[in-house]
CSV table of C-alpha atoms in Angstrom, one decimal:
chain,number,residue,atom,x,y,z
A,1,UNK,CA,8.7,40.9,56.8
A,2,UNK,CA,5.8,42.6,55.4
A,3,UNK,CA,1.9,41.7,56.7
A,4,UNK,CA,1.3,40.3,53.3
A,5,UNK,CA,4.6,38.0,53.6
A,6,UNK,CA,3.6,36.8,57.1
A,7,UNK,CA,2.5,33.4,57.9
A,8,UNK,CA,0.2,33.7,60.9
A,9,UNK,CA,-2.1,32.8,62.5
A,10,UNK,CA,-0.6,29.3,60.7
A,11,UNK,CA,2.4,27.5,62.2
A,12,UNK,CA,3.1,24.7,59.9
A,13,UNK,CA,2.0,23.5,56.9
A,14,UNK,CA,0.8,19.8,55.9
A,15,UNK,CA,1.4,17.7,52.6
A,16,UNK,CA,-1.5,15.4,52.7
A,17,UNK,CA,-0.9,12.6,50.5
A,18,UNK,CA,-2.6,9.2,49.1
A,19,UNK,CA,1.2,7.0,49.9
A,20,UNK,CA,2.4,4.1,48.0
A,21,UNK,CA,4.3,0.6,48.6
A,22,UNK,CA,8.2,0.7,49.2
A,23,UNK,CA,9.3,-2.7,48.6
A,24,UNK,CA,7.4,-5.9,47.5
A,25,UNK,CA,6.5,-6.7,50.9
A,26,UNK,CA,4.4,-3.1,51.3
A,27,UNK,CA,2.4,-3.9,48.5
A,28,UNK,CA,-0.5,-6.3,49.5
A,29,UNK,CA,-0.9,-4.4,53.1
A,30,UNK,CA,-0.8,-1.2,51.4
A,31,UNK,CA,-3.6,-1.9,48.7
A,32,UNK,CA,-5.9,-3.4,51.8
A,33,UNK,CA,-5.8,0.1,53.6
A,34,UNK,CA,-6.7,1.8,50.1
A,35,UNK,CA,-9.8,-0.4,50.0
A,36,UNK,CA,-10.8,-1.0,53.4
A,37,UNK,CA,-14.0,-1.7,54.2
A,38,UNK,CA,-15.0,-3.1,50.6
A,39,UNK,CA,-14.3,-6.9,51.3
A,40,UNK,CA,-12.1,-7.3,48.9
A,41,UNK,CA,-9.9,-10.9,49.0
A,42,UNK,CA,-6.0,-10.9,48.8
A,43,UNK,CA,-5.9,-13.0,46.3
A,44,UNK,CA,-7.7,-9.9,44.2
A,45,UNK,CA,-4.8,-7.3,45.9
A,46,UNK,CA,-2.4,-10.0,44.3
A,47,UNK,CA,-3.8,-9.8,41.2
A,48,UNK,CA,-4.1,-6.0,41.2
A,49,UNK,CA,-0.7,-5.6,42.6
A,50,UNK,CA,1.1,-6.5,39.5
A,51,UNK,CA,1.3,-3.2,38.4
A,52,UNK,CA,3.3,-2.3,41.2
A,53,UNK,CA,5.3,-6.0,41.5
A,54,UNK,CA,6.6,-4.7,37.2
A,55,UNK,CA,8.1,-2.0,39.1
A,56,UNK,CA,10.1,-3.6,42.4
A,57,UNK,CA,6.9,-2.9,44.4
A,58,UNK,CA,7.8,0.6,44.6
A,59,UNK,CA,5.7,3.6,44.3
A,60,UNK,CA,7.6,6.6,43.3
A,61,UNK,CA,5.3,9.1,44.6
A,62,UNK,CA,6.7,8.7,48.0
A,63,UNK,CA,9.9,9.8,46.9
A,64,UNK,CA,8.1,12.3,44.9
A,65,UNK,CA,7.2,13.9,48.2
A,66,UNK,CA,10.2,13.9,49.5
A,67,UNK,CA,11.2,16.0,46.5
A,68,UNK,CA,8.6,18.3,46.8
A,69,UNK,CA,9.2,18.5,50.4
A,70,UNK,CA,12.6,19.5,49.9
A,71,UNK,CA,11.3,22.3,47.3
A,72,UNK,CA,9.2,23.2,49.6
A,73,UNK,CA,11.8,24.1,52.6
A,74,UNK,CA,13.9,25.7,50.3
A,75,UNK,CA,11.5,28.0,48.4
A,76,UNK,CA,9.8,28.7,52.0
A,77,UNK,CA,13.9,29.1,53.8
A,78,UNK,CA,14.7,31.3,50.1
A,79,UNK,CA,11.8,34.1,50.9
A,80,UNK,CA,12.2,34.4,54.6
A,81,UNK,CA,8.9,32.0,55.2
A,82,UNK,CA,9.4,30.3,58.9
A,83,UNK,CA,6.8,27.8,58.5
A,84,UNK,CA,7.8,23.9,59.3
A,85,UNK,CA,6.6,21.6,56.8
A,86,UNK,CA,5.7,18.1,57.6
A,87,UNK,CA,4.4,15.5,55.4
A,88,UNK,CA,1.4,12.5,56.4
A,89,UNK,CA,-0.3,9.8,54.1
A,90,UNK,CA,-3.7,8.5,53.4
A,91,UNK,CA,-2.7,4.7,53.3
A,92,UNK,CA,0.8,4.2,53.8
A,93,UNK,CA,3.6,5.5,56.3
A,94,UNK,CA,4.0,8.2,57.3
A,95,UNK,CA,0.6,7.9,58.3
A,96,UNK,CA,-1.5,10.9,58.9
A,97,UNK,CA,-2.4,10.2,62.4
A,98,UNK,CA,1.2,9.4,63.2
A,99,UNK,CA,2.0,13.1,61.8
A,100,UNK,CA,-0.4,14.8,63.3
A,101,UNK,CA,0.5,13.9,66.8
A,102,UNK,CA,4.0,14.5,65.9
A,103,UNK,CA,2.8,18.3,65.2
A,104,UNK,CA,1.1,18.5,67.8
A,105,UNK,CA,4.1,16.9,70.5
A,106,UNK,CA,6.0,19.7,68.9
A,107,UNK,CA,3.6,22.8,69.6
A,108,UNK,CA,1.6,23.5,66.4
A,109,UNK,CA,-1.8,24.6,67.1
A,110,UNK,CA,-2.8,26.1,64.0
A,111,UNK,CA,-2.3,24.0,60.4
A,112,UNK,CA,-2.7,24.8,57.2
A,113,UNK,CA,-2.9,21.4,54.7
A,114,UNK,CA,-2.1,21.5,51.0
A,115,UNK,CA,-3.6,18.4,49.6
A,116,UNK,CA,-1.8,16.3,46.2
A,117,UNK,CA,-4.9,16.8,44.6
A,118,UNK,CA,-5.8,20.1,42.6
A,119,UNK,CA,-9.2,19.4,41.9
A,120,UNK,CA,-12.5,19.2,43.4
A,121,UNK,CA,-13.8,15.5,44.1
A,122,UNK,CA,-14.6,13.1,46.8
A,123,UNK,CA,-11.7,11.3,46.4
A,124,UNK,CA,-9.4,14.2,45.8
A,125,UNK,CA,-11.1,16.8,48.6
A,126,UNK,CA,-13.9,15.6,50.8
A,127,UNK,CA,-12.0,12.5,51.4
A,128,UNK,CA,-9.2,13.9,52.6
A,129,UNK,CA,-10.8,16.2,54.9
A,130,UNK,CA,-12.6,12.7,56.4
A,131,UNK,CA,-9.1,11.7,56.6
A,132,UNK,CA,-8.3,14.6,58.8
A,133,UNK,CA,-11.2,14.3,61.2
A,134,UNK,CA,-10.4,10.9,61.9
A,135,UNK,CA,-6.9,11.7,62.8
A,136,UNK,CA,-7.6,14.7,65.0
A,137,UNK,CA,-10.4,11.9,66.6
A,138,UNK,CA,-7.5,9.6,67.5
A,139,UNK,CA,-5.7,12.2,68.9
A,140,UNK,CA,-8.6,13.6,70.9
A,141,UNK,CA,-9.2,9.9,71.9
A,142,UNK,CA,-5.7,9.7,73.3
A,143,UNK,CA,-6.3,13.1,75.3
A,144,UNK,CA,-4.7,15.1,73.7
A,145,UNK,CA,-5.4,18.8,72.8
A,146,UNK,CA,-5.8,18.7,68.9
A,147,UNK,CA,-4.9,21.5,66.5
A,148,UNK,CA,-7.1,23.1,64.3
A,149,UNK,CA,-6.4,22.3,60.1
A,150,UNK,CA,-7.3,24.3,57.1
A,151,UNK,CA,-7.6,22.6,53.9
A,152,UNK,CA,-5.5,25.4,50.9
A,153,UNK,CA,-8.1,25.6,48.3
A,154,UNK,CA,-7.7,24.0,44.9
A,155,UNK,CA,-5.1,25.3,43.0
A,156,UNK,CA,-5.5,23.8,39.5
A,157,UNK,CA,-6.0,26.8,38.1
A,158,UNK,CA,-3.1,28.6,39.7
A,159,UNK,CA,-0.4,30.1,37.4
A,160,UNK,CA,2.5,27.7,39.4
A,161,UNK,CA,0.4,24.6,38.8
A,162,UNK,CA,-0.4,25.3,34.6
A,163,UNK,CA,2.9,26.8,33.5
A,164,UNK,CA,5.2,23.9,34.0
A,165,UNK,CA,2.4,21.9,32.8
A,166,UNK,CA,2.4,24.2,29.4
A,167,UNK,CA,5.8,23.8,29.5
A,168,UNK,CA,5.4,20.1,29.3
A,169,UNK,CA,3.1,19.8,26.9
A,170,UNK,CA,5.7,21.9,24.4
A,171,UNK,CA,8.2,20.0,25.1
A,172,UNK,CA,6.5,17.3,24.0
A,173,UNK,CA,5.3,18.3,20.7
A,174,UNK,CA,8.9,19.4,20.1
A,175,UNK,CA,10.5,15.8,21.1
A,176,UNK,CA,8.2,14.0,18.1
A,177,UNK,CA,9.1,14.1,14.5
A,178,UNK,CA,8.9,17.4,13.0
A,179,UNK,CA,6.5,15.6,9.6
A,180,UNK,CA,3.5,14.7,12.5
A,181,UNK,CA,4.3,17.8,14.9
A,182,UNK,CA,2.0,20.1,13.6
A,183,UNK,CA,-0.9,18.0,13.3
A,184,UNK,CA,-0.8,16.4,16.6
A,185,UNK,CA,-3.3,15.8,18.9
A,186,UNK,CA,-3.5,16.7,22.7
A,187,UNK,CA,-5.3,14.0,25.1
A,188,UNK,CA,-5.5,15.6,28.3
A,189,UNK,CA,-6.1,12.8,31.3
A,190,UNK,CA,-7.0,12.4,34.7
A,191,UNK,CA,-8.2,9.9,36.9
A,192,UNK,CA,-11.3,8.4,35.9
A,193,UNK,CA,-14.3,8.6,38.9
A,194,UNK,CA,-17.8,7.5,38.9
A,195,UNK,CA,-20.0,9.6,36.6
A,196,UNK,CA,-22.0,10.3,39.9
A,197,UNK,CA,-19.4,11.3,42.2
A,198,UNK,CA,-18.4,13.8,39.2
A,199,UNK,CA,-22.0,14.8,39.0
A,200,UNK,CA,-22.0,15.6,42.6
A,201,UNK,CA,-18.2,17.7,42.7
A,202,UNK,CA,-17.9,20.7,43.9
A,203,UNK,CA,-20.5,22.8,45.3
A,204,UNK,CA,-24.0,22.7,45.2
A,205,UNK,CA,-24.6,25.1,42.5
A,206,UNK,CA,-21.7,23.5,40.7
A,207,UNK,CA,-23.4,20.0,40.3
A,208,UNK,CA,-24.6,18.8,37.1
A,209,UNK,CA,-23.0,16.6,34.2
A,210,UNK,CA,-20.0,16.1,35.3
A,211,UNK,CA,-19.7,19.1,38.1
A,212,UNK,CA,-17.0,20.9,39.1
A,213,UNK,CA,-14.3,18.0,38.5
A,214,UNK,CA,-14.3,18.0,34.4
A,215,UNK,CA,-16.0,21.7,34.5
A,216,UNK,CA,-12.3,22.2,36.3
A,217,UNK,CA,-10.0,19.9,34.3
A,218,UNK,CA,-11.7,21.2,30.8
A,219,UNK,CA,-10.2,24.9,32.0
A,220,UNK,CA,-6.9,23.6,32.5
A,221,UNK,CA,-7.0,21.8,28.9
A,222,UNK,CA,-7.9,25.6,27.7
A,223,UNK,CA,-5.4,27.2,29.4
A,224,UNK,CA,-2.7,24.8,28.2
A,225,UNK,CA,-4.3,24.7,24.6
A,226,UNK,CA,-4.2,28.8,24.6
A,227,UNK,CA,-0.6,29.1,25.6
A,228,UNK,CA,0.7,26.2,23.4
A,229,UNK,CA,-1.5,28.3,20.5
A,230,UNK,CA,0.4,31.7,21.3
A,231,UNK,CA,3.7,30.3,21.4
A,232,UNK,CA,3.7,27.6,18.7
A,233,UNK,CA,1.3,29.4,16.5
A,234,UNK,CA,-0.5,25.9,15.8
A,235,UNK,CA,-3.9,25.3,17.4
A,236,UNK,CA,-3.9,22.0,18.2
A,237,UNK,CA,-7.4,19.5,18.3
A,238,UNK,CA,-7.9,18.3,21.7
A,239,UNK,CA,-10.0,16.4,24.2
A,240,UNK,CA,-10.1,15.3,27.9
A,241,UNK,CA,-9.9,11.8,28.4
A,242,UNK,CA,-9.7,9.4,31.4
A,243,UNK,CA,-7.7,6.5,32.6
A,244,UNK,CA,-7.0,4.2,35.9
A,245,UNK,CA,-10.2,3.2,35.9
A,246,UNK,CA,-10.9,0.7,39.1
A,247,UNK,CA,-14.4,0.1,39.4
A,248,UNK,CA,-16.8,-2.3,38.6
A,249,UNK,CA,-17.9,-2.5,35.3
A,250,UNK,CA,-21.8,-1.7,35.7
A,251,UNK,CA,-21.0,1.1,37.6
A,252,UNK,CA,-20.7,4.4,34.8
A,253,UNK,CA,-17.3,5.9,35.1
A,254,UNK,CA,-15.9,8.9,33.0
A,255,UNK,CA,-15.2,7.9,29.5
A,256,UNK,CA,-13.5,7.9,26.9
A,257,UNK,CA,-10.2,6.0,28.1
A,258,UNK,CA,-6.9,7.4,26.8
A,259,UNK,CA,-6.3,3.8,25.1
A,260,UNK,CA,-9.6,3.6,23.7
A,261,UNK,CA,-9.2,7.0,22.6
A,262,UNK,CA,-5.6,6.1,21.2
A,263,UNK,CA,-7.5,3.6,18.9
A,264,UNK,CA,-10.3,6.2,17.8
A,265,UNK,CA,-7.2,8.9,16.5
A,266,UNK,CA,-5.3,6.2,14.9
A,267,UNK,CA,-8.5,5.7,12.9
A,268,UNK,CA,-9.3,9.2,12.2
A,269,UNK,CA,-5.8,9.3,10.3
A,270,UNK,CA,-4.6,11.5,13.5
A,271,UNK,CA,-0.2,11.1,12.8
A,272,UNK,CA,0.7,12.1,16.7
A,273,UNK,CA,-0.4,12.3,20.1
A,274,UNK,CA,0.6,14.1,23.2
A,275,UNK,CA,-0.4,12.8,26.6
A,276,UNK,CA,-0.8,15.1,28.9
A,277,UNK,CA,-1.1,14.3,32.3
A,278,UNK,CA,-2.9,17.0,34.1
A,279,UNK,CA,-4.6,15.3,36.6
A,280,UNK,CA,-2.1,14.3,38.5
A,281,UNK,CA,0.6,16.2,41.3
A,282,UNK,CA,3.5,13.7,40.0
A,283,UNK,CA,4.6,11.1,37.8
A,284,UNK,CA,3.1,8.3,40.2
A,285,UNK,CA,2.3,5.1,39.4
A,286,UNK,CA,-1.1,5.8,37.2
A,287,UNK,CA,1.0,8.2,35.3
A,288,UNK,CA,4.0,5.5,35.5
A,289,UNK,CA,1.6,2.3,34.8
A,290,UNK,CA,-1.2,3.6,32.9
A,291,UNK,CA,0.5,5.7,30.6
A,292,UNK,CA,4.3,5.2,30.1
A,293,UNK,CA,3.7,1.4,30.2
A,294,UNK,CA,-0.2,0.2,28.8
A,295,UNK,CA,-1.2,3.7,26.5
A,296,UNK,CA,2.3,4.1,25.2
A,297,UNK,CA,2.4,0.0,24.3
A,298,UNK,CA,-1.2,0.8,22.8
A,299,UNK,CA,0.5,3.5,20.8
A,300,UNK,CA,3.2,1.1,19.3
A,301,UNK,CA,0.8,-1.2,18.6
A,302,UNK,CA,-0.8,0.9,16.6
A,303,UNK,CA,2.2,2.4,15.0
A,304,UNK,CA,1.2,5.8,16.2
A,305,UNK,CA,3.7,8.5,17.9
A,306,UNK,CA,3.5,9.4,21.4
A,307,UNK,CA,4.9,11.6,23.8
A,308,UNK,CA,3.9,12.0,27.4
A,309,UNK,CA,4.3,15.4,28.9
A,310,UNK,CA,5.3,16.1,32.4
A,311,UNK,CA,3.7,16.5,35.4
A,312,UNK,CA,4.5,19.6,37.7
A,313,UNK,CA,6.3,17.7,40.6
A,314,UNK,CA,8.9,19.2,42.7
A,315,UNK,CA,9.3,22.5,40.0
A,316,UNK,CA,10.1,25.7,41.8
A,317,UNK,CA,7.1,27.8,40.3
A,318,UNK,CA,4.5,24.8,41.9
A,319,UNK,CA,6.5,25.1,45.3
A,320,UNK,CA,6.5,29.4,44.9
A,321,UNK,CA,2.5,28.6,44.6
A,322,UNK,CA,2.3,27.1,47.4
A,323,UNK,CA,3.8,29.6,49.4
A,324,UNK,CA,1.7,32.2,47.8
A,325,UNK,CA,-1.4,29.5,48.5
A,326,UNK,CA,-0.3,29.8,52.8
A,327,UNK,CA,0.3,33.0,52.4
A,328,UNK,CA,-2.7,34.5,51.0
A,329,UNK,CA,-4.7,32.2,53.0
A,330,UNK,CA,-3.2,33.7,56.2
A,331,UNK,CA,-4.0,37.3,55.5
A,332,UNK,CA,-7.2,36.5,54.4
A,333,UNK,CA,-7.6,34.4,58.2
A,334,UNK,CA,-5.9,37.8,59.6
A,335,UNK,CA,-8.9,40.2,58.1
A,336,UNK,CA,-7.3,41.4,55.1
A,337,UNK,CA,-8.3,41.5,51.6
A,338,UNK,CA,-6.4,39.5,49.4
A,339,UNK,CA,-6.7,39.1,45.7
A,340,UNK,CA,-6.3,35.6,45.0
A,341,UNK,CA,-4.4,33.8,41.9
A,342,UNK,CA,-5.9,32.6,39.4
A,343,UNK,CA,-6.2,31.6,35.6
A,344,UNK,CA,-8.9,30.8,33.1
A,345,UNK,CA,-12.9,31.3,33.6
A,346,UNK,CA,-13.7,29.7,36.5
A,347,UNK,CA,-11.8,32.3,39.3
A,348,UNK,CA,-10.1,31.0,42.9
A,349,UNK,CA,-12.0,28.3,44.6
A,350,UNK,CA,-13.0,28.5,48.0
A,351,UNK,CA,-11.4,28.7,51.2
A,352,UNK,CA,-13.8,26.9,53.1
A,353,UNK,CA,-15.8,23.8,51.6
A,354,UNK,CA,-19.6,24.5,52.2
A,355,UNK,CA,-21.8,22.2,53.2
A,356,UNK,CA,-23.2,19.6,50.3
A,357,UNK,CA,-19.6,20.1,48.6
A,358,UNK,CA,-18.3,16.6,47.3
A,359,UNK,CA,-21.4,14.6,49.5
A,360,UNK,CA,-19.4,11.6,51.4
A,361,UNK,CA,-20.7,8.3,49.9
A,362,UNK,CA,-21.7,7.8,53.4
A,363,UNK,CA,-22.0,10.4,56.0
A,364,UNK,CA,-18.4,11.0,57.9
A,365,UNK,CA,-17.4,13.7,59.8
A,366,UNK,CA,-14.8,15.9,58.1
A,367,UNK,CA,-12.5,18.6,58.8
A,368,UNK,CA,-11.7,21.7,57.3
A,369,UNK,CA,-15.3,22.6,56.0
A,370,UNK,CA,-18.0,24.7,56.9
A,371,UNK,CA,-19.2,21.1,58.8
A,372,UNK,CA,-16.4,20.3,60.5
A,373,UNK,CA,-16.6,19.4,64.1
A,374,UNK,CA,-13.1,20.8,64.8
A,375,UNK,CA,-13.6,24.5,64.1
């Protein structure tokens, strides 16, 4: 194995994940650890539930994980990589902490962490990296001698993440009617946030209106546009959009929703619409919910075609970027210079989140940044 192709100094990698319900009986607990700490009542969780009760009370995204877990060994066991890969959760089992010490019971002193987020946020970055401290607190509580964790950078602009995702979006256009495909239009969504925790994304020189969360997502739309162009020969109109909103309603979130959005093309005349996902890691349940169920029965109610393109999952050119994510990471931790991958205008993020990257709503200590307390 060449220097370039080896793995040290890391000796496992982490999928960090947000976790879903597994049965009916998962659901209520599982939505009180995602909003800890905000007081709100069960009777609420109930209500807020349903979206998971209209499908068993199953998330798929943990077997999504499992998928991409299984890509993962095999892409790594394929090209000669011997690096264990073990997989904790935000809210629901396995549990992060409950991983962690695993890893650690089983000799791993040095982790790298790929996050299912590819963007810069609170919610998608800093959080996670709170996540970790917290863990690696436990586990220093217990007495035990904790590993040290590096956070992969963002990789939404890697060629593995945008390729399946252009392959998606072509797909889609070539599933509608040939009469509305050349004039349809490509909404591009992600998880609405607050417009200040967008304003505040990314690092300091990156803040502004809307930071480096839609300054990120708005590449990706390019990229996708760009390659649909070349090979279709049709330049498609486009726009970002936003859905799953969650908060309350005088607080400013990013706007405009994909259903409100749906109405405004249907006026415009627009004949077709593809959704396109690329926000989100896998088809989880604000993909499964938000748009296969409530935009697409917008869309019939309208009488407007849809399609909604597919997210990257468990395809082998995401799980061959990851490998070239640990792997240029370690050579870059070993002293060598390593040109990173990446697409569009914005270049590779960073390695190491400085200081005032994605402020905490509330000061926490978190790992895997240039203010970590586990160095």
């Amino acid at each position: 194995m060449s220097d370039l192709r080896d793995p040290a100094p890391y000796d496992a990698l982490l999928l960090l994940s947000f976790g879903g319900p597994e049965g009916p009986d998962d659901v209520v607990p599982f939505l009180a650890n995602v909003t800890r700490g905000r007081g709100i009542p069960e009777e609420r969780l109930k209500e807020v539930g349903q979206h998971y009760f209209l499908f068993g009370g199953v998330s798929p995204i943990n077997a999504q994980n499992r998928a991409l877990l299984d890509a993962l060994r095999k892409d790594f066991a394929d090209h000669g990589l011997d690096l264990p890969v073990y997989w904790g959760n935000r809210n629901w089992a396995p549990y992060l902490t409950d991983t962690l010490r695993e890893m650690t019971a089983d000799g791993h002193r040095r982790i790298a962490v790929l996050a299912t987020s590819a963007y810069a946020s609170y919610s998608g970055c800093r959080q996670y990296r709170e996540n970790l401290a917290e863990s690696l607190a436990a586990l220093e509580a217990e007495g035990l001698d904790v590993p040290r964790v590096d956070k992969l950078r963002h990789y939404f602009n890697h060629p593995g993440f945008v390729e399946p995702m252009v392959d998606g979006v072509l797909a889609s256009l070539a599933d509608l009617p040939e009469d509305v495909r050349a004039g349809a239009h490509l909404a591009f969504t992600t998880h609405s946030i607050p417009t200040s925790a967008a304003d505040a994304s990314g690092p300091t020189e990156a803040h502004g209106e809307g930071g480096a969360y839609v300054a990120e997502h708005l590449d990706v739309a390019r990229l996708i546009v760009e390659a649909v162009r070349e090979e279709t020969g049709t330049d498609h109109p486009w726009q970002l959009v936003y859905q799953s909103r969650s908060g309350a309603p005088h607080i400013p979130w990013l706007e405009p929703d994909i259903c409100d959005h749906l109405e405004t093309l249907h006026g415009e005349g627009v004949p077709a619409v593809v959704m396109a996902p690329i926000g989100f890691v896998s088809d989880h349940m604000e993909v499964l919910y938000d748009l296969d169920t409530e935009a697409t029965a917008k869309a019939a109610e309208l009488g407007l075609p849809v399609r909604r393109s597919a997210t990257v999952g468990d395809d082998p050119r995401f799980a061959a970027a990851v490998r070239d994510l640990v792997l240029e990471r370690a050579a870059r931790e070993r002293g060598r210079e390593v040109k990173p991958c990446a697409l569009g205008s914005l270049g590779p993020s960073h390695d190491l989140c400085p200081v005032g990257c994605c402020p905490a709503r509330a000061p926490k200590p978190a790992a895997a940044g240039a203010d970590s307390p586990y160095a």
